[in-house]
XYZ file of C-alpha atoms in Angstrom:
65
model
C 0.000 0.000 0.000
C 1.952 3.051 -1.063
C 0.442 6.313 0.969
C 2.683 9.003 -1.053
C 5.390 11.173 -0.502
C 6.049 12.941 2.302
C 4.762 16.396 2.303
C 8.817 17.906 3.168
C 10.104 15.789 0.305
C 10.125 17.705 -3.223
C 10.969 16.796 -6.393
C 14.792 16.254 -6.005
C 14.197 14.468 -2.729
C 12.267 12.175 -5.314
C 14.804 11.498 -8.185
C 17.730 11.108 -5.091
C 15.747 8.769 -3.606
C 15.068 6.685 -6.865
C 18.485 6.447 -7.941
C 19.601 5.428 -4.791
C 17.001 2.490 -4.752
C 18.399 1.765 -8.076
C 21.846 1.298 -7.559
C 21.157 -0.865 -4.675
C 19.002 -3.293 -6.381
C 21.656 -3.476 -9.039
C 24.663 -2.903 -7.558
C 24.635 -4.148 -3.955
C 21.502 -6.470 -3.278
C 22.943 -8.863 -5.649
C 26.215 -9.612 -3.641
C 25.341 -8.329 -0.075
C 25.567 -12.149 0.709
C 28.992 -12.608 -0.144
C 30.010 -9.204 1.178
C 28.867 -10.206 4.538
C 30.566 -13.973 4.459
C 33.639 -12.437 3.479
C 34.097 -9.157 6.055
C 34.534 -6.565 3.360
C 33.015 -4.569 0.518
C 35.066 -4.584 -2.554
C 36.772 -1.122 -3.533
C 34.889 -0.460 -7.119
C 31.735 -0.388 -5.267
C 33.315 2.535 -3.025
C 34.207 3.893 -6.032
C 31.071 3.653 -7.959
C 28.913 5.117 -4.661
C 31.427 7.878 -5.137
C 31.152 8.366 -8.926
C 27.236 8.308 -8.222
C 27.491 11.342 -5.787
C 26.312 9.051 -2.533
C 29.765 9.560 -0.232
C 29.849 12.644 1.741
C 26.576 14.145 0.110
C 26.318 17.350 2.333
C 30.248 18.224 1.601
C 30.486 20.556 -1.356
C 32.004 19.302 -4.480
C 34.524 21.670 -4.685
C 35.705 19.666 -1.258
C 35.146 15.962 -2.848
C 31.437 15.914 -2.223
């Protein structure tokens, strides 16, 4: 039963939220599993959550966010 957005989030809120739900059904859901078993979460993923804007959102970018 889906009871729609929250009245605080806006249209942004929306699209971050999407993409982020999107990337984890892709890139993360499929090997959480192994992740776990082995202790550690492989480096390109890092740097993909990076490339995707998701580490250190509320730094500016000219600062690496």
């Amino acid at each position: 039963m889906q009871l729609g957005e929250p009245s605080w989030m806006n249209e942004e809120h929306v699209i971050v939220r999407d993409s982020v739900q999107k990337f984890i059904a892709a890139e993360i859901a499929p090997h959480y599993e192994a992740w776990e078993e082995a202790g550690i979460v492989p480096r390109d993923i890092w740097n993909k959550l990076g490339e995707q804007g998701l580490l250190s959102p509320d730094m500016p970018e000219e600062y690496g966010g």
